[in-house]
Tab-separated table of C-alpha atoms and ligand atoms in Angstrom:
chain	number	residue	atom	x	y	z
A	390	MET	CA	70.495	55.425	106.895
A	391	LYS	CA	72.322	58.192	105.056
A	392	LYS	CA	70.457	61.220	103.769
A	393	LEU	CA	70.143	62.357	100.164
A	394	TYR	CA	69.204	65.876	99.105
A	395	ILE	CA	68.524	66.369	95.404
A	396	GLU	CA	67.671	69.487	93.443
A	397	THR	CA	66.331	69.140	89.919
A	398	LEU	CA	66.458	71.865	87.281
A	399	GLY	CA	65.223	71.873	83.702
A	400	CYS	CA	62.908	69.609	81.759
A	401	ALA	CA	60.726	66.574	82.452
A	402	MET	CA	63.539	64.289	81.358
A	403	ASN	CA	65.636	65.622	84.199
A	404	VAL	CA	62.761	64.997	86.606
A	405	ARG	CA	62.675	61.387	85.444
A	406	ASP	CA	66.483	61.077	85.661
A	407	SER	CA	66.285	62.322	89.242
A	408	GLU	CA	63.644	59.695	89.984
A	409	HIS	CA	66.018	57.060	88.620
A	410	ILE	CA	68.853	58.402	90.771
A	411	ILE	CA	66.655	58.408	93.882
A	412	ALA	CA	65.491	54.869	93.139
A	413	GLU	CA	69.027	53.586	92.737
A	414	LEU	CA	70.322	55.274	95.873
A	415	THR	CA	67.415	54.366	98.115
A	416	GLN	CA	67.131	50.767	96.972
A	417	LYS	CA	70.684	49.712	96.172
A	418	GLU	CA	72.453	51.973	98.679
A	419	GLU	CA	71.399	53.022	102.132
A	420	PHE	CA	69.930	56.434	101.446
A	421	GLU	CA	66.688	58.108	102.316
A	422	LEU	CA	65.474	61.435	100.952
A	423	THR	CA	65.658	64.638	102.935
A	424	SER	CA	64.481	68.135	102.116
A	425	ASP	CA	66.948	69.584	104.627
A	426	LEU	CA	70.175	70.471	102.892
A	427	THR	CA	72.133	70.804	106.132
A	428	GLN	CA	71.303	67.223	107.171
A	429	ALA	CA	72.318	65.592	103.898
A	430	ASP	CA	75.257	63.200	103.520
A	431	LEU	CA	74.983	63.481	99.747
A	432	ILE	CA	73.870	66.608	97.908
A	433	LEU	CA	73.050	66.273	94.221
A	434	ILE	CA	72.134	68.895	91.694
A	435	ASN	CA	70.639	67.704	88.414
A	436	THR	CA	71.431	70.490	85.990
A	437	CYS	CA	70.148	71.995	82.750
A	438	SER	CA	72.371	73.638	80.128
A	439	VAL	CA	69.860	74.635	77.481
A	440	ARG	CA	70.338	78.334	78.221
A	441	GLU	CA	73.248	80.163	79.791
A	442	LYS	CA	71.507	81.462	82.914
A	443	PRO	CA	71.039	78.143	84.725
A	444	VAL	CA	74.699	77.315	84.093
A	445	HIS	CA	75.795	80.532	85.824
A	446	LYS	CA	73.457	79.769	88.664
A	447	LEU	CA	75.006	76.346	89.119
A	448	PHE	CA	78.280	77.635	90.533
A	449	SER	CA	76.656	80.003	93.004
A	450	GLU	CA	74.282	77.214	94.011
A	451	ILE	CA	76.986	74.623	94.696
A	452	GLY	CA	79.066	77.297	96.448
A	453	TYR	CA	76.138	77.737	98.789
A	454	PHE	CA	75.776	73.969	99.253
A	455	ASN	CA	79.438	73.804	100.206
A	456	LYS	CA	78.985	76.523	102.784
A	457	VAL	CA	76.009	75.046	104.599
A	458	LYS	CA	76.589	71.308	104.180
A	459	LYS	CA	77.432	69.210	107.183
A	460	GLU	CA	80.975	68.005	107.776
A	461	GLY	CA	81.956	65.231	105.355
A	462	ALA	CA	78.922	65.540	103.103
A	463	LYS	CA	79.576	64.957	99.390
A	464	ILE	CA	78.386	67.167	96.538
A	465	GLY	CA	77.728	65.692	93.083
A	466	VAL	CA	76.821	67.531	89.881
A	467	CYS	CA	74.615	65.571	87.467
A	468	GLY	CA	72.741	66.249	84.229
A	469	CYS	CA	73.358	68.278	81.093
A	470	THR	CA	75.797	70.839	82.485
A	471	ALA	CA	77.773	67.963	83.969
A	472	SER	CA	77.898	66.462	80.461
A	473	HIS	CA	79.169	69.535	78.703
A	474	LEU	CA	81.535	70.956	81.329
A	475	GLY	CA	82.820	67.624	82.681
A	476	GLU	CA	85.986	67.950	84.732
A	477	GLU	CA	85.962	71.742	84.354
A	478	ILE	CA	83.388	71.685	87.149
A	479	ILE	CA	85.812	70.073	89.575
A	480	LYS	CA	88.588	72.467	88.486
A	481	LYS	CA	86.374	75.443	89.168
A	482	ALA	CA	84.750	74.023	92.291
A	483	PRO	CA	87.259	71.561	93.836
A	484	PHE	CA	84.868	70.680	96.658
A	485	VAL	CA	82.666	68.801	94.147
A	486	SER	CA	83.127	65.045	94.610
A	487	PHE	CA	81.892	63.823	91.231
A	488	VAL	CA	80.362	64.803	87.921
A	489	LEU	CA	77.770	62.536	86.299
A	490	GLY	CA	76.460	63.258	82.788
A	491	ALA	CA	72.831	63.157	81.664
A	492	ARG	CA	73.450	59.937	79.797
A	493	ASN	CA	75.155	58.156	82.702
A	494	VAL	CA	72.507	58.173	85.384
A	495	SER	CA	72.698	54.413	85.935
A	496	LYS	CA	76.317	54.786	87.096
A	497	ILE	CA	75.214	56.729	90.175
A	498	THR	CA	75.731	53.806	92.557
A	499	GLU	CA	79.360	53.427	91.392
A	500	ILE	CA	80.328	57.056	91.235
A	501	ILE	CA	79.257	57.959	94.767
A	502	HIS	CA	82.045	55.710	96.058
A	503	LYS	CA	84.732	57.452	94.023
A	504	ASP	CA	86.427	60.761	94.597
A	505	LYS	CA	86.799	63.423	91.879
A	506	ALA	CA	85.290	61.060	89.319
A	507	VAL	CA	83.848	62.266	86.026
A	508	GLU	CA	81.455	60.099	83.971
A	509	VAL	CA	80.140	61.947	80.941
A	510	ASP	CA	80.243	59.418	78.089
A	511	ILE	CA	77.533	60.501	75.637
A	512	ASP	CA	77.615	57.199	73.737
A	513	TYR	CA	76.600	55.258	76.811
A	514	ASP	CA	73.423	53.235	76.247
A	515	GLU	CA	70.810	53.610	78.973
A	516	SER	CA	67.923	52.319	76.905
A	517	THR	CA	67.523	49.094	78.882
A	518	TYR	CA	65.822	50.471	81.986
A	519	ALA	CA	68.216	48.817	84.393
A	520	PHE	CA	66.849	51.115	87.091
A	521	SER	CA	65.053	50.597	90.347
A	522	ASP	CA	61.618	52.107	90.725
A	523	PHE	CA	60.780	55.431	92.319
A	524	ARG	CA	58.015	57.864	91.375
A	525	SER	CA	57.487	61.293	92.831
A	526	SER	CA	53.733	61.179	92.224
A	527	PRO	CA	51.496	58.156	92.801
A	528	TYR	CA	48.961	59.543	90.320
A	529	LYS	CA	50.998	59.906	87.169
A	530	ALA	CA	54.144	58.342	85.806
A	531	PHE	CA	56.856	59.622	83.524
A	532	VAL	CA	58.049	56.880	81.176
A	533	ASN	CA	61.075	57.450	78.931
A	534	ILE	CA	60.652	56.264	75.359
A	535	SER	CA	63.968	57.422	73.954
A	536	ILE	CA	67.255	58.908	75.043
A	537	GLY	CA	69.285	61.557	73.239
A	538	CYS	CA	68.374	63.550	70.147
A	539	ASP	CA	69.418	63.141	66.518
A	540	LYS	CA	68.269	66.538	65.345
A	541	LYS	CA	70.883	69.174	64.965
A	542	CYS	CA	68.892	72.327	65.655
A	543	THR	CA	71.681	74.879	65.375
A	544	PHE	CA	70.832	76.649	68.663
A	545	CYS	CA	70.534	73.536	70.814
A	546	ILE	CA	73.121	71.957	73.085
A	547	VAL	CA	71.028	68.887	73.944
A	548	PRO	CA	72.465	66.551	71.252
A	549	SER	CA	75.921	67.254	72.735
A	550	THR	CA	74.837	66.541	76.291
A	551	ARG	CA	72.410	63.664	75.814
A	552	GLY	CA	74.011	62.103	72.751
A	553	GLU	CA	72.633	60.127	69.855
A	554	GLU	CA	68.952	59.244	69.797
A	555	ILE	CA	68.103	55.671	70.764
A	556	SER	CA	64.551	54.409	71.094
A	557	ILE	CA	63.778	52.203	74.049
A	558	PRO	CA	62.287	48.845	72.980
A	559	PRO	CA	58.467	49.045	72.970
A	560	GLU	CA	58.073	45.949	75.126
A	561	LEU	CA	60.106	47.621	77.893
A	562	ILE	CA	58.032	50.796	77.630
A	563	VAL	CA	54.768	48.884	77.829
A	564	GLN	CA	56.060	46.888	80.794
A	565	GLU	CA	57.129	50.089	82.576
A	566	ALA	CA	53.798	51.819	81.867
A	567	LYS	CA	51.845	48.763	82.996
A	568	LYS	CA	53.775	48.484	86.231
A	569	ALA	CA	53.155	52.152	87.048
A	570	ALA	CA	49.488	52.016	86.067
A	571	GLN	CA	48.883	48.903	88.153
A	572	LYS	CA	50.302	50.785	91.125
A	573	GLY	CA	47.699	53.504	90.591
A	574	ALA	CA	49.223	55.964	88.104
A	575	LYS	CA	46.254	56.397	85.789
A	576	GLU	CA	48.160	58.886	83.677
A	577	ILE	CA	51.251	57.908	81.697
A	578	PHE	CA	53.521	60.672	80.438
A	579	LEU	CA	55.788	59.491	77.616
A	580	LEU	CA	59.087	61.336	77.444
A	581	GLY	CA	61.721	61.951	74.813
A	582	GLN	CA	63.449	64.872	73.124
A	583	ASN	CA	61.701	64.104	69.907
A	584	VAL	CA	58.971	61.596	70.660
A	585	ASN	CA	57.315	61.332	67.278
A	586	ASN	CA	60.602	60.300	65.721
A	587	TYR	CA	60.311	57.160	67.876
A	588	GLY	CA	61.447	53.886	66.328
A	589	ARG	CA	64.156	55.117	63.962
A	590	ARG	CA	66.940	53.390	65.845
A	591	PHE	CA	67.025	50.832	68.636
A	592	SER	CA	70.275	49.750	70.216
A	593	ASP	CA	69.623	46.004	69.879
A	594	ARG	CA	67.686	45.184	66.683
A	595	ASP	CA	65.406	46.827	64.135
A	596	ARG	CA	61.673	46.856	64.674
A	597	ASP	CA	58.869	48.131	62.530
A	598	VAL	CA	57.214	50.349	65.098
A	599	ASP	CA	56.729	54.101	65.117
A	600	PHE	CA	55.334	56.561	67.666
A	601	THR	CA	51.757	56.066	66.553
A	602	ASP	CA	52.106	52.297	67.017
A	603	LEU	CA	53.609	52.882	70.448
A	604	LEU	CA	50.706	55.131	71.456
A	605	ARG	CA	48.297	52.354	70.470
A	606	MET	CA	50.247	49.785	72.472
A	607	VAL	CA	50.277	51.903	75.618
A	608	SER	CA	46.598	52.749	75.255
A	609	GLN	CA	45.776	49.034	75.276
A	610	ILE	CA	46.874	48.755	78.902
A	611	ASP	CA	43.560	48.599	80.777
A	612	GLU	CA	44.694	50.516	83.849
A	613	VAL	CA	46.006	53.443	81.795
A	614	GLU	CA	43.329	56.093	81.483
A	615	ARG	CA	45.290	59.034	80.143
A	616	ILE	CA	48.362	59.357	77.955
A	617	ARG	CA	50.422	62.495	77.525
A	618	PHE	CA	53.753	62.941	75.780
A	619	THR	CA	56.466	65.523	75.265
A	620	SER	CA	58.062	66.763	73.086
A	621	PRO	CA	56.849	66.016	69.602
A	622	HIS	CA	58.515	67.750	66.633
A	623	PRO	CA	56.327	69.638	64.146
A	624	LEU	CA	58.221	68.085	61.228
A	625	HIS	CA	57.052	64.589	62.168
A	626	MET	CA	53.379	65.485	62.647
A	627	ASP	CA	52.162	63.385	59.766
A	628	ASP	CA	48.511	62.500	59.156
A	629	LYS	CA	48.843	59.044	60.701
A	630	PHE	CA	50.048	60.599	63.949
A	631	LEU	CA	47.391	63.348	63.992
A	632	GLU	CA	44.629	60.854	63.259
A	633	GLU	CA	45.690	58.630	66.149
A	634	PHE	CA	45.951	61.680	68.388
A	635	ALA	CA	42.439	62.750	67.415
A	636	SER	CA	40.721	59.376	67.594
A	637	ASN	CA	42.337	57.613	70.540
A	638	PRO	CA	40.228	58.548	73.574
A	639	LYS	CA	43.063	57.850	76.028
A	640	ILE	CA	45.382	60.399	74.418
A	641	CYS	CA	44.977	63.752	76.146
A	642	LYS	CA	44.009	66.532	73.825
A	643	SER	CA	46.860	68.902	74.425
A	644	MET	CA	49.709	69.137	71.961
A	645	HIS	CA	53.097	70.766	72.311
A	646	MET	CA	54.153	72.163	68.928
A	647	PRO	CA	57.530	73.857	69.399
A	648	LEU	CA	57.517	76.571	66.734
A	649	GLN	CA	60.852	78.286	67.619
A	650	SER	CA	60.309	80.849	64.838
A	651	GLY	CA	57.563	81.728	62.367
A	652	SER	CA	59.998	82.790	59.683
A	653	THR	CA	60.920	80.147	57.126
A	654	LYS	CA	64.284	81.850	56.631
A	655	ILE	CA	65.077	81.572	60.356
A	656	LEU	CA	63.690	78.042	60.564
A	657	ARG	CA	66.130	77.109	57.827
A	658	ALA	CA	69.020	78.720	59.715
A	659	MET	CA	67.908	76.793	62.798
A	660	LYS	CA	67.769	73.545	60.727
A	661	ARG	CA	64.273	72.812	61.978
A	662	GLY	CA	63.275	71.041	58.765
A	663	TYR	CA	59.840	72.673	58.292
A	664	THR	CA	58.480	75.929	56.905
A	665	LYS	CA	56.026	78.465	58.270
A	666	GLU	CA	53.404	77.055	55.897
A	667	TRP	CA	53.923	73.468	57.055
A	668	PHE	CA	53.570	74.518	60.673
A	669	LEU	CA	50.379	76.497	59.984
A	670	ASP	CA	48.973	73.617	57.971
A	671	ARG	CA	49.612	71.093	60.777
A	672	ALA	CA	48.165	73.389	63.440
A	673	ALA	CA	45.055	74.082	61.349
A	674	ARG	CA	44.584	70.383	60.651
A	675	LEU	CA	44.934	69.631	64.348
A	676	ARG	CA	42.360	72.273	65.333
A	677	GLN	CA	39.997	70.980	62.681
A	678	MET	CA	40.339	67.354	63.820
A	679	VAL	CA	40.248	68.119	67.556
A	680	PRO	CA	38.170	71.250	68.238
A	681	ASP	CA	38.924	71.179	72.003
A	682	VAL	CA	42.679	70.808	71.587
A	683	ARG	CA	44.979	73.171	73.463
A	684	ILE	CA	48.269	73.859	71.729
A	685	SER	CA	51.400	74.935	73.554
A	686	THR	CA	54.654	76.038	71.981
A	687	ASP	CA	58.268	77.117	72.508
A	688	ILE	CA	59.497	80.280	70.799
A	689	ILE	CA	63.011	81.694	70.591
A	690	VAL	CA	63.345	85.401	69.811
A	691	GLY	CA	66.533	87.076	68.644
A	692	PHE	CA	68.035	84.069	66.886
A	693	PRO	CA	71.016	85.266	64.758
A	694	GLY	CA	69.828	87.051	61.633
A	695	GLU	CA	66.256	87.571	62.905
A	696	SER	CA	65.006	90.819	61.315
A	697	ASP	CA	61.874	92.769	62.196
A	698	GLU	CA	60.222	91.066	59.268
A	699	ASP	CA	61.188	87.599	60.540
A	700	PHE	CA	59.845	88.447	63.961
A	701	ALA	CA	56.622	89.671	62.344
A	702	HIS	CA	56.234	86.177	60.860
A	703	THR	CA	56.508	84.713	64.364
A	704	ILE	CA	53.800	87.091	65.596
A	705	ASP	CA	51.671	86.182	62.602
A	706	VAL	CA	51.873	82.466	63.488
A	707	VAL	CA	51.127	83.214	67.144
A	708	GLU	CA	47.984	85.097	66.174
A	709	ARG	CA	46.830	82.607	63.585
A	710	VAL	CA	47.364	79.487	65.700
A	711	GLY	CA	46.176	81.148	68.914
A	712	PHE	CA	48.506	79.080	71.129
A	713	GLU	CA	46.981	78.449	74.527
A	714	GLN	CA	50.403	78.385	76.155
A	715	ILE	CA	53.733	79.848	75.082
A	716	PHE	CA	57.174	79.243	76.575
A	717	SER	CA	59.269	82.062	75.143
A	718	PHE	CA	62.995	82.596	75.420
A	719	LYS	CA	65.623	85.030	74.313
A	720	TYR	CA	68.174	83.270	72.137
A	721	SER	CA	71.122	82.211	74.279
A	722	PRO	CA	74.378	81.313	72.484
A	723	ARG	CA	75.476	77.879	73.655
A	724	PRO	CA	78.826	76.119	73.481
A	725	LEU	CA	79.055	73.224	71.004
A	726	THR	CA	76.329	74.711	68.768
A	727	PRO	CA	76.821	76.213	65.278
A	728	ALA	CA	74.562	79.241	65.832
A	729	LYS	CA	76.825	80.764	68.469
A	730	ASP	CA	79.411	81.402	65.728
A	731	TYR	CA	77.030	83.047	63.263
A	732	ASP	CA	78.199	86.578	62.561
A	733	ASN	CA	74.740	88.125	62.548
A	734	GLN	CA	73.907	87.993	66.279
A	735	VAL	CA	70.946	90.153	67.308
A	736	PRO	CA	71.651	92.887	69.913
A	737	GLN	CA	70.344	92.106	73.409
A	738	GLU	CA	68.073	95.182	73.555
A	739	ILE	CA	66.297	94.168	70.372
A	740	ALA	CA	65.844	90.599	71.569
A	741	SER	CA	64.508	91.886	74.901
A	742	GLN	CA	62.047	94.213	73.165
A	743	ARG	CA	60.777	91.380	70.983
A	744	LEU	CA	60.410	89.084	73.971
A	745	SER	CA	58.358	91.688	75.870
A	746	TYR	CA	56.212	92.370	72.824
A	747	LEU	CA	55.490	88.668	72.377
A	748	GLN	CA	54.779	88.076	76.061
A	749	ASP	CA	52.468	91.121	76.335
A	750	LEU	CA	50.579	90.058	73.253
A	751	HIS	CA	50.129	86.585	74.644
A	752	LEU	CA	48.896	87.847	78.003
A	753	LYS	CA	46.144	89.699	76.156
A	754	MET	CA	45.336	86.612	74.130
A	755	LEU	CA	45.098	84.608	77.356
A	756	ASP	CA	42.271	86.820	78.593
A	757	SER	CA	40.014	85.806	75.736
A	758	ILE	CA	41.342	82.233	75.707
A	759	SER	CA	40.423	81.772	79.371
A	760	ALA	CA	37.162	83.769	79.234
A	761	ARG	CA	35.582	81.208	76.930
A	762	GLU	CA	36.025	78.518	79.602
A	763	LEU	CA	33.421	79.995	81.955
A	764	GLY	CA	30.566	77.557	82.523
A	765	LYS	CA	32.222	74.669	80.649
A	766	ILE	CA	32.191	71.221	82.214
A	767	TYR	CA	35.432	69.278	82.335
A	768	ASN	CA	36.452	65.882	83.606
A	769	VAL	CA	39.390	66.601	85.916
A	770	TYR	CA	42.006	64.156	87.231
A	771	PHE	CA	43.019	65.415	90.678
A	772	GLU	CA	46.688	65.208	91.631
A	773	GLU	CA	47.679	67.784	94.190
A	774	LEU	CA	46.574	69.554	97.367
A	775	LYS	CA	46.774	73.353	97.246
A	776	PRO	CA	46.823	75.917	100.049
A	777	GLY	CA	43.500	77.289	101.253
A	778	GLY	CA	41.584	73.994	101.126
A	779	TYR	CA	41.899	73.440	97.383
A	780	VAL	CA	42.670	70.375	95.306
A	781	ALA	CA	44.099	70.783	91.815
A	782	GLY	CA	44.098	68.588	88.769
A	783	ARG	CA	44.181	68.732	85.020
A	784	THR	CA	41.618	68.523	82.296
A	785	ASP	CA	42.224	66.250	79.370
A	786	ASN	CA	43.335	69.312	77.348
A	787	ASN	CA	45.734	70.323	80.117
A	788	TRP	CA	44.052	73.201	81.925
A	789	ILE	CA	44.973	73.247	85.600
A	790	VAL	CA	41.723	73.393	87.570
A	791	LYS	CA	41.334	73.851	91.310
A	792	VAL	CA	38.255	73.180	93.386
A	793	LYS	CA	37.488	73.358	97.089
A	794	GLY	CA	38.123	69.878	98.441
A	795	SER	CA	40.407	67.503	100.280
A	796	GLU	CA	42.553	64.356	99.927
A	797	GLU	CA	39.533	62.273	98.989
A	798	LEU	CA	39.671	63.695	95.489
A	799	LEU	CA	43.323	62.814	94.909
A	800	GLY	CA	43.831	60.199	92.230
A	801	LYS	CA	40.188	60.442	91.175
A	802	PHE	CA	38.320	61.851	88.208
A	803	ALA	CA	35.389	64.207	88.703
A	804	ASP	CA	33.258	66.464	86.525
A	805	VAL	CA	33.828	70.110	87.286
A	806	ARG	CA	31.910	73.214	86.202
A	807	ILE	CA	34.234	76.181	85.597
A	808	THR	CA	33.237	79.165	87.719
A	809	LYS	CA	36.306	81.387	87.519
A	810	PRO	CA	38.655	81.462	84.525
A	811	GLY	CA	42.177	82.795	84.943
A	812	ARG	CA	45.109	83.249	82.598
A	813	LEU	CA	47.102	80.382	84.017
A	814	GLY	CA	44.424	78.186	85.499
A	815	LEU	CA	40.741	77.765	86.193
A	816	GLU	CA	38.632	77.449	89.287
A	817	GLY	CA	35.477	75.394	89.433
A	818	GLU	CA	33.144	73.250	91.474
A	819	VAL	CA	32.635	69.529	91.414
A	820	ILE	CA	29.268	68.544	90.009
A	821	VAL	CA	27.576	66.005	92.232
D	2303	LIG	N1	63.116	68.735	71.996
D	2303	LIG	C1	63.316	69.319	73.275
D	2303	LIG	C2	63.779	70.680	73.285
D	2303	LIG	C3	64.666	70.874	74.462
D	2303	LIG	S1	65.109	72.478	74.730
D	2303	LIG	C4	62.147	69.081	74.182
D	2303	LIG	O1	61.814	67.979	74.378
D	2303	LIG	O2	61.569	70.003	74.778
D	2303	LIG	C5	63.563	73.219	75.203
D	2303	LIG	C6	63.364	74.533	74.563
D	2303	LIG	O3	64.378	75.437	74.938
D	2303	LIG	C7	63.443	74.516	73.038
D	2303	LIG	O4	62.244	74.122	72.442
D	2303	LIG	C8	63.812	75.935	72.709
D	2303	LIG	O5	62.678	76.740	72.518
D	2303	LIG	C9	64.563	76.395	73.941
D	2303	LIG	N2	65.993	76.518	73.645
D	2303	LIG	C10	66.853	75.536	73.282
D	2303	LIG	N3	68.078	76.044	73.047
D	2303	LIG	C11	67.997	77.377	73.254
D	2303	LIG	C12	68.919	78.450	73.153
D	2303	LIG	N4	70.160	78.255	72.765
D	2303	LIG	N5	68.469	79.694	73.458
D	2303	LIG	C13	67.201	79.919	73.836
D	2303	LIG	N6	66.287	78.941	73.939
D	2303	LIG	C14	66.673	77.678	73.654
D	2304	LIG	FE1	67.239	70.343	70.723
D	2304	LIG	FE2	66.131	70.331	68.373
D	2304	LIG	FE3	66.661	68.036	69.610
D	2304	LIG	S1	65.562	71.642	70.057
D	2304	LIG	S2	66.554	68.525	71.776
D	2304	LIG	S3	68.141	69.494	68.848
D	2304	LIG	S4	64.822	68.525	68.388
């Protein structure tokens, strides 16, 4: 057996792509996984290019791989940075054996046998699931529902690295979810760049099915107990979708609503397709329909042209929606995106100040958000052992909860009373 070491950066879609790569290499080729870099015959890094920092890190990372790898071991660069830099990677780091784009994962078994090969075709269609099966957790399963993204958010490189959006046929998704659930994954996590735009285009033939229909289909699988999904787009949060979200008991009550900015002027410059008012209306409707819902968001500060007033709109939305979780980023100019050429870039210091302001504000909000959890009872699905004799799981509305316990709880549901709220997670005890 040869040994495979793989490092995965970035989003859930990359995690799933890595699972596909592992499946292909362990089932169609003679590889087994190792966590010891120096023992590996093949070292892969599955990259992210959404912001500049991880791209810089890539070259120092592979330089390190090259230094410590064993004689004859190959290094391959996969994922979004592979897609957008292509052969430049091999020019800059000639010890790299191959470059495999985010849309070309299924070619992994061919490319490992080539030298200095580059496969980064963004029109390649991987919507047929011609992959072997590997899952990193037995308790939950990522299931892709679409590849690529058709939006043209002006800050975002993803459409250039993952290509045009294609929905995977619903029958394949249901089959994949069923297979995973029958093997014990009670939670199905549906993945796409823009999940609630599902069904606009399939690669084979038209079908009259949208994301809401798909959610219903997956929820009809008996063995599936929980459904999560990421990422939905605020523009496509129509009433039909929100009503299904609210009323379907298998759909977990946590929603990601990527705001990006609270200023309608900036949203327009970002080509997000919605206004501040639309976003507030959808969030209010969601809170009204699902009182226990937890809403997470992504926010970019310092997008070109963002004034103090625009930023104040973002803060206003943050306070009014009361997001339970915020992923916030300083705007990072990306190649192949229109916004990098805008002539009204915001100085770094201002962007940094805004980011700190937003993050400090949210930390304070988290104190009151978590304090109200004390004494509540939640049904928790346990997934992971934690140091110190703890087992951790998630509530339906996506709080991470840890309790004292052991393996016996893994893969099971239990009612837990919250005894200690924290900003990032809760502690509790199982009610017997
Ligand atoms: N629809 C995608 C978004 C992918 S990018 C999804 O499924 O999550 C994830 C987040 O990174 C975006 O929501 C955005 O907030 C942030 N991001 C994207 N491009 C960025 C850039 N150029 N600078 C800073 N943050 C960016
Ligand atoms: Fe990027 Fe916008 Fe698509 S953030 S992934 S272009 S929805």
